[in-house]
Amino acid sequence: MSEEKVDIARARTRLESLEGREYWRSLEELLETEDFREHLHREFRVPIDSGVNRRELLTLMGASIALAGLTGCTRQPTERIFPYVKAPEELVPGVPLFYATAHVHGGYARGILAKSYMGRPIKIEGNELHPASLGGTDVFAQGFLLNLYDPDRSQTLRERGEIRPWSALLAAVRLAVEKERPSRGAGLRLLTGTVTSPTLEKQIGGVLAAFPEAKWVAWEPAGRNNVFEGARLAFGEAVEPRYAFDQADVILSLESDFLATGPAMPRAVRDFASRRRGQNPNRLYVVEATPSLTGARADHRRPMRPSEIEAFAAAVAVAVGAIASAAPTDPFVEAVASDLKSHRGAGLVVAGESQPPAVHALAHAINEALGNAGKTVTYSEPVAGGPSDQTAALAELVRDMEAGRVSTLVILDGNPVFNAPADFGFAKAMERVGLRIHLGLYDDETSRVCHWHIPAAHSLEAWSDARAFDGTVTILQPLIAPLFGGKSAHEVLAAFSEQPEKSGHDIVKDAWSGKLPGADPEYAWRRALHDGLVEGTAFPPKPVRVRPDLGSEIRIPKSETGLTLLFRPDPAIWDGTYANNGWLQELAKPLTKLTWDNAALVAPATAQKLGLTTGDVVELAVGGRKVPAPVWVMPGQAQDCVTVHLGYGRTRGGRVANGKGFDAFRLRASAALWAAPGLELAKTERRATLATTQHHYAMEGRDPVRAVTAEEYRKDPGVVARLGQAPPGPEDTLYPKLPTGSYAWGLSIDLAGCVGCNACVIACQAENNIPVVGKEEVARGRALQWIRVDRYYKGDLDNPETVHQPVTCMHCENAPCEVVCPVNATVHSAEGLNQMVYNRCVGTRYCSNNCPYKVRRFNFFLYTDFTTEILKLVRNPDVTVRSRGVMEKCSYCVQRINRARYAAEKENRPIKDGEIVTACQQACPAEAITFGNVSDPESRVSKAKAEPRNYGLLTELGTRPRTTYLASLSNPNPTLPGAPAAPVLEKTNG
Amino acid sequence: MADGTPAPAAEKPATPHGAILRPGYSFTTLTDKLASIALSRRTPTVWFVGAAVGFAGTMMLLSTITYLVFKGVGIFGVNVPVGWGFDILNFVWWIGIGHAGTLISAILLLLRQPWRNSINRFAEAMTIFAVSCAGLYPLLHTGRPWLDYWLVPYPNTMGMWPNFRSPLIWDVFAVSTYATVSLLFWYVGMIPDLATLRDRAKKLWAKILYGALAMGWRGSARHWQRYETATLLLAGLATPLVVSVHTVVSFDFAAGIIPGWHATIFPPYFVAGAIYAGFAMVLTLAIPLRKIYGLEDFITMKHLDNMAKILLATSLIVAYGYGVEAFMAYYSGNVYERYMMWNRMNGPYHYMYWALIFCNVIAPQALWFRKFRRNIPALFGMAMIVNVGMWLERYVIIVVSLSRDFLPSSWGMYHGTRFDWSMFLGTIGLFIALLFLFIRVLPMISIFEMRAILPEAKVREEEA
Amino acid sequence: MSGPLYGLMAEFEDPTALVEATRRAREEGFTKLDAYSPYPIEALTEALDIHDRKLPAVVLGGGVLGGIAGYALCYWCSVIQYPLNVGGKPFHSVPAFIVPTFETTILFAAFAAVLGMLGLNGLPMPYHPVFNSPRFALASRDRFFLCIEAKDPKFDHDETWAFLTKLSPRVVMDVEE
């Protein structure tokens, strides 16, 4: 019960001082310790030392019990509510408002529109005007909304665990500032993540001006160091490459996962996908060590170990004449090189963040040699401010701290104790710092070792600004007042300036005063806020030349031996930033379909060699640091490469994050941030349960996913239809036509566009109030998301073709689920919706059994959290919150259909095509999902379904699904053998 | 004469082969012996043991149900894709068991099989108890059991009605009708015996209880005439009913589209399976009962032998069903059907399938041998094997089919949780409890029908 | 002898005697008589020549009623009162409606059979004079009784008594109302 030590000696003296027969229940009571009083307070709702006599006490208790009883029976809110006296302008209850702002991921802004109901942001959508979004979003943008309402967020400003007011911090900072002044800030350090915020840079600049000796360190665990170092190696200066994937006919990715990570997401997906369906599809070559979404979309993919990739890059560079040097070559190199050469100016070589500078340099060299530079790739000033070599800067900071040269360390929204390279011993070094201030969303690993912890304002709560991949500035506007009185980095830095009390709004607005385009500053400001970007802030292209002597700089590494450990940011929780986000934790990772955990990905061959199977716990040891991790056998993984994802194994991340997975950062040394050779792997006796949403990976000779080459399709469009059994024709039915409405809703999913990024899954979860069920339930096959993205492998185990397919309710016209429902809880609407009537459902689960697509989800327990008040804020008021024991499933976002219907009926017109955008469609960065009225031949969805690529899932069963697919198109190089026609994989995992 | 006096011990001849009643009984001794089981003051210790087991099981059932309603159906192993597990499995299993009772009392009555007279009463009781156990499952497998009454067509403020196209609604009609008719049949059949107990009872409460139940039956010739007509008509109605019930139960699956469910062979094959399972259960009960209550005179080798033969016959029908399933899967050339069969034989649940084939197809072949049929322990063992086999059959049909249907991406596994098991064992407990209660207070062998097969019951015509 | 007389009752040892006695009694011209046995005896029915064909008619009626009711329920709910598009099936789904119809037919018929039988037999009947004779308890065990009611026009206590005694019963006794 008690933290504070129970002093026996004091107890004795106290006992002696008691007269007569006084009873004591515990030493705590005897000593009247602090928390024993608290305990009593909790017991009886009266201050125990307020001299109430027994009778009063009893009456009060009686009252409180009565009240408890009352509140027990009804869910009456105890707060007072007030009506608007003067309703705010443009706020109509029940009508959502959209605000343009941005989601800052890894420092880079991605434009979003935040949907707000009565002042509550409840949904994130893409901002069509924003260059990084063009209307699409990604899982992080969709998911970070939940962090806003996270009950585990840090809620109080603390000094050494004691709650303090903001003024106390200001005073402390003032004191520190005065202490630093004489030494001109020699002991002052600012530690941030990657910063692209002009305002923040300006503020930091101000601090550095006032304290010339002070230093600014930026550390992004999954940062772009190599990109800039590579540029410096190639051009002699750090520049930001910007790719135009829509312009490239041939793309070679040197382990660049540009379709999933990278600052240009989701724009990159949009550009890439736009070239997969068209007449002249692009061709993608990928060489990578660990399977990625980009690799999954490749026409030709080769798993390679890091050293091999480097050698390969060099070989290609030599083959295209980018560098003069001798390099081993092979048919694949030849093919890629000649393909690139035959597409001068329309080719593109992209190197991934995980690749060493040399590879980036080679990529730049190839692009320049082939005249791609300036066409498919342009260069600009780095978008991010601060030191370009973050690792070096952080290393220096650590050295300074160890040497005791740092007296004040201000950490603005970062968690270095958790994510700094393990060899730095950051936490230990920090202890030498006199004053440690931490600003963060969570009271995390870092704040534990800081004197001051300031709860950060969520980016939907605070004013700020940030640049996109091309430099375009978005001004972030808050949609809601800080729920827990959080502060923004701007406000904290202001404390170091002359106006410590300045509000975030004023800081940002002043920073932009006069800088905004247009005559009228107020108009310009509003315009910028409205559009979600500031016109003309994109960086101009910068002409750069590759150093002629680059070739001599490149050392082809000798191929490494033994095991190599690869580090990657997690596809769901990134570097741990989103670790406490239930939506993202439960999101099935695109390739492993694993939830709630990270694992050590091992190639099948390697697993065989080491006698490992999925679920075995192994001990990974690198440079004397050991971490136990469960094995996941990963088809397509490069041999002898073990991939671990960062961000798991949190200890102070929050209730959701803590204890999930293992901490890969503990193995990550500054010298080998992405690939660590010399891994030792020791199998233990233990096994781990991994919760995956898909156990079976082979298509078993069925045709859920149909893929043809663009060539085949051009020659004979009928090929897609022939890939599966023929569906019954529209007239092949014994049933009479039932009355239909004026609309017939349908959905089309283009597998040629889909990259399997999962954005639709989270968008759907947010839109439709889908609860999180937890690892155990997922493991029992009870995941609740309405959309699942199926992933199938085809061909060779060591380098399989990987295909993705989003599957949701097909809204069959002859729905097998409806017929078997005993209580008519699922029936068909006149507009063709397969409706689920929650409050009529008794939960026999017969409908789910009889659904051939298994897209129905069941509330086996009370999954929805009815008790945590704050979580109620995130829910969509247009969608029923489901309780225990009912079936649920995709509704085609019927609430959006109805909203459009109201609008149309008000204006007495039919619903326009494209007026209804389902949540998944809106989120999809690839524009792969189209929704609309299939009874209107002119609608986009009808046109999509009219394509010969169109096919339905299991149509041979006569279900007549309203959701259909467009077959995936690939564009392999005719001179290369396609994927070997190996027998279909048997089940590999789960 | 004291209760339960057997025939004069002196000239007690052994039961000859093929006899359905040991000679030497008179109206008097027969009546007294059978009535005494219900009326006698002393209860065999075995009874207390059995009742205690049943009671314990019932308690386990009740606690499981309480937890289920409190926590949610998630305490069971069901998931997506396997939305039905032990719940519907045990429902079908119990319903199947029930069928033998009706068959014996109705069909064999129509076929004028006098050997049925000694076993029909407790076979009917078994039916009723099995159906009540079965009924629990559909009621409790739903996500919101307190709303189950929505399956019943009744006028309501929502203006909603059940979906008469759903096999589950057909179940509601079929099972409730079946339960009601069985109950009527059982009770009507007992009226004359209740009169006997009324007239033989010594204790007042017994006189009142049996008197009320006997409704003043006095064995008038006029009554007997209508009584016989009614019984025959009821038998005539119960026969199509019993066939319809398991047919409807099989529709739960046959009307679905899941490979392994969607098969036209299901109705006949389910009905045969039901009779098969039912007779196995009758043997399971009859063999110990005749020992405990010394009823070897009434439930003779002949009875056991006949039931064993029926067991063999139905096992062959069931085996044919399995054969047809496999053949159709192959012959359809349909990828899903073929995979379904392949998966049953080689998939993750293959041991279930092969165990089922052993229990229901291979093992019963021993019944071809008269020696085996007349070896009581062996017969009991066989009955047990069949009980298990039929349970496995439903497991394979329901769980294995669901676990791997059309889209490989949605395939999954199912495992019963400890609550699935406690519920299953609980219903077995309930069944035992009800059964022991029945044999203690009601005549478990139809006395008046036994009288009718006594030699002295014949009316000698030459005197007329 | 207290209370009015219901009739005279003769007790027999075995069914043959009873059947014989019954036949003789009817030949004697008695009409208001009834025989009691511990199990159904067809010969007895003939001897008393009972020809009651009501019950089958009642059962048929019940069955027909049940069938109509069952189908009407399905039809009215799914076609008239609340037609719904369920999986594209027609509102009037004949094959599906057959099953409930069949079950209700059986149910109604069964009730008709049981209630009809009890009704025609006048059961439940808490009191009946024959029970006044202490020996009648054996009618449900091993004895056979013939009872000639006092209501019978041919009834005369002493003559009937004499007549019954001629049938060599085990015992002849008075039965009071």
CSV table of C-alpha atoms in Angstrom, one decimal, chain A residues 188-305:
chain,number,residue,atom,x,y,z
A,188,LEU,CA,22.6,24.3,-23.6
A,189,ARG,CA,21.5,21.6,-26.0
A,190,LEU,CA,18.3,21.3,-27.9
A,191,LEU,CA,17.3,17.8,-29.0
A,192,THR,CA,14.5,17.5,-31.5
A,193,GLY,CA,13.3,15.0,-34.1
A,194,THR,CA,13.7,15.9,-37.8
A,195,VAL,CA,12.3,19.5,-38.0
A,196,THR,CA,10.7,20.9,-41.1
A,197,SER,CA,8.8,23.6,-39.4
A,198,PRO,CA,9.9,27.0,-40.5
A,199,THR,CA,8.6,28.6,-37.3
A,200,LEU,CA,10.4,26.1,-35.1
A,201,GLU,CA,13.6,26.6,-37.1
A,202,LYS,CA,13.2,30.3,-36.7
A,203,GLN,CA,12.7,29.9,-32.9
A,204,ILE,CA,15.6,27.6,-32.6
A,205,GLY,CA,17.6,30.0,-34.7
A,206,GLY,CA,16.6,32.7,-32.2
A,207,VAL,CA,17.8,30.6,-29.2
A,208,LEU,CA,21.1,29.8,-31.0
A,209,ALA,CA,21.6,33.5,-31.8
A,210,ALA,CA,21.1,34.4,-28.1
A,211,PHE,CA,23.4,31.5,-27.1
A,212,PRO,CA,26.0,31.1,-29.8
A,213,GLU,CA,27.7,28.2,-27.9
A,214,ALA,CA,24.5,26.2,-27.6
A,215,LYS,CA,23.9,23.3,-30.0
A,216,TRP,CA,20.8,21.9,-31.8
A,217,VAL,CA,20.7,18.2,-32.3
A,218,ALA,CA,18.0,16.4,-34.3
A,219,TRP,CA,17.6,12.7,-34.1
A,220,GLU,CA,15.1,10.7,-36.1
A,221,PRO,CA,15.5,7.0,-35.4
A,222,ALA,CA,14.2,6.0,-38.9
A,223,GLY,CA,15.7,9.1,-40.5
A,224,ARG,CA,17.2,9.9,-43.9
A,225,ASN,CA,20.8,10.2,-42.9
A,226,ASN,CA,21.9,8.0,-45.8
A,227,VAL,CA,20.0,10.0,-48.3
A,228,PHE,CA,21.9,13.2,-47.5
A,229,GLU,CA,25.2,11.5,-46.9
A,230,GLY,CA,24.7,9.8,-50.3
A,231,ALA,CA,24.0,13.1,-51.9
A,232,ARG,CA,27.0,14.6,-50.3
A,233,LEU,CA,29.1,11.8,-51.6
A,234,ALA,CA,27.7,12.2,-55.1
A,235,PHE,CA,27.3,15.9,-55.4
A,236,GLY,CA,29.5,17.2,-52.6
A,237,GLU,CA,26.5,18.7,-50.8
A,238,ALA,CA,23.4,17.4,-49.1
A,239,VAL,CA,20.4,17.7,-51.3
A,240,GLU,CA,16.9,16.3,-51.2
A,241,PRO,CA,16.1,14.1,-54.2
A,242,ARG,CA,12.5,14.3,-55.3
A,243,TYR,CA,11.1,11.6,-57.6
A,244,ALA,CA,8.4,11.8,-60.2
A,245,PHE,CA,7.2,8.2,-60.3
A,246,ASP,CA,4.5,9.1,-62.8
A,247,GLN,CA,7.1,10.1,-65.3
A,248,ALA,CA,9.2,6.9,-65.0
A,249,ASP,CA,8.7,4.0,-67.4
A,250,VAL,CA,11.4,1.9,-65.8
A,251,ILE,CA,12.1,2.1,-62.1
A,252,LEU,CA,14.9,0.3,-60.3
A,253,SER,CA,14.5,0.3,-56.5
A,254,LEU,CA,17.7,-0.4,-54.6
A,255,GLU,CA,15.9,-1.5,-51.5
A,256,SER,CA,13.8,1.7,-51.6
A,257,ASP,CA,10.3,1.0,-50.1
A,258,PHE,CA,9.0,4.2,-51.6
A,259,LEU,CA,5.4,2.7,-51.7
A,260,ALA,CA,5.3,2.3,-47.9
A,261,THR,CA,7.8,4.6,-46.3
A,262,GLY,CA,9.6,7.7,-47.5
A,263,PRO,CA,8.5,11.3,-47.2
A,264,ALA,CA,6.5,11.4,-50.4
A,265,MET,CA,4.0,8.8,-49.2
A,266,PRO,CA,1.1,8.7,-50.1
A,267,ARG,CA,1.9,10.8,-53.2
A,268,ALA,CA,4.4,8.2,-54.4
A,269,VAL,CA,1.7,5.5,-54.4
A,270,ARG,CA,-0.6,7.7,-56.4
A,271,ASP,CA,2.0,8.5,-59.0
A,272,PHE,CA,3.2,4.9,-59.2
A,273,ALA,CA,-0.3,3.4,-59.4
A,274,SER,CA,-1.3,5.9,-62.1
A,275,ARG,CA,1.2,4.1,-64.3
A,276,ARG,CA,0.1,0.5,-63.6
A,277,ARG,CA,-3.3,0.6,-65.2
A,278,GLY,CA,-2.6,2.9,-68.2
A,279,GLN,CA,-1.7,2.0,-71.8
A,280,ASN,CA,2.0,2.1,-71.3
A,281,PRO,CA,2.6,0.6,-67.8
A,282,ASN,CA,5.8,1.2,-66.0
A,283,ARG,CA,8.2,-1.6,-65.1
A,284,LEU,CA,9.6,-2.0,-61.6
A,285,TYR,CA,12.7,-3.8,-60.6
A,286,VAL,CA,13.4,-4.3,-56.9
A,287,VAL,CA,16.4,-5.7,-55.2
A,288,GLU,CA,16.0,-5.8,-51.4
A,289,ALA,CA,17.1,-7.9,-48.4
A,290,THR,CA,13.7,-8.1,-46.8
A,291,PRO,CA,10.3,-8.2,-48.5
A,292,SER,CA,8.6,-4.8,-48.7
A,293,LEU,CA,5.4,-3.5,-50.3
A,294,THR,CA,7.4,-2.1,-53.1
A,295,GLY,CA,9.0,-5.5,-53.6
A,296,ALA,CA,5.6,-7.0,-53.7
A,297,ARG,CA,4.6,-4.8,-56.6
A,298,ALA,CA,7.8,-5.4,-58.5
A,299,ASP,CA,7.7,-7.0,-61.9
A,300,HIS,CA,11.1,-8.4,-61.1
A,301,ARG,CA,12.3,-8.8,-57.6
A,302,ARG,CA,15.6,-10.2,-56.4
A,303,PRO,CA,16.3,-10.9,-52.7
A,304,MET,CA,19.8,-9.8,-52.0
A,305,ARG,CA,22.0,-9.3,-49.0
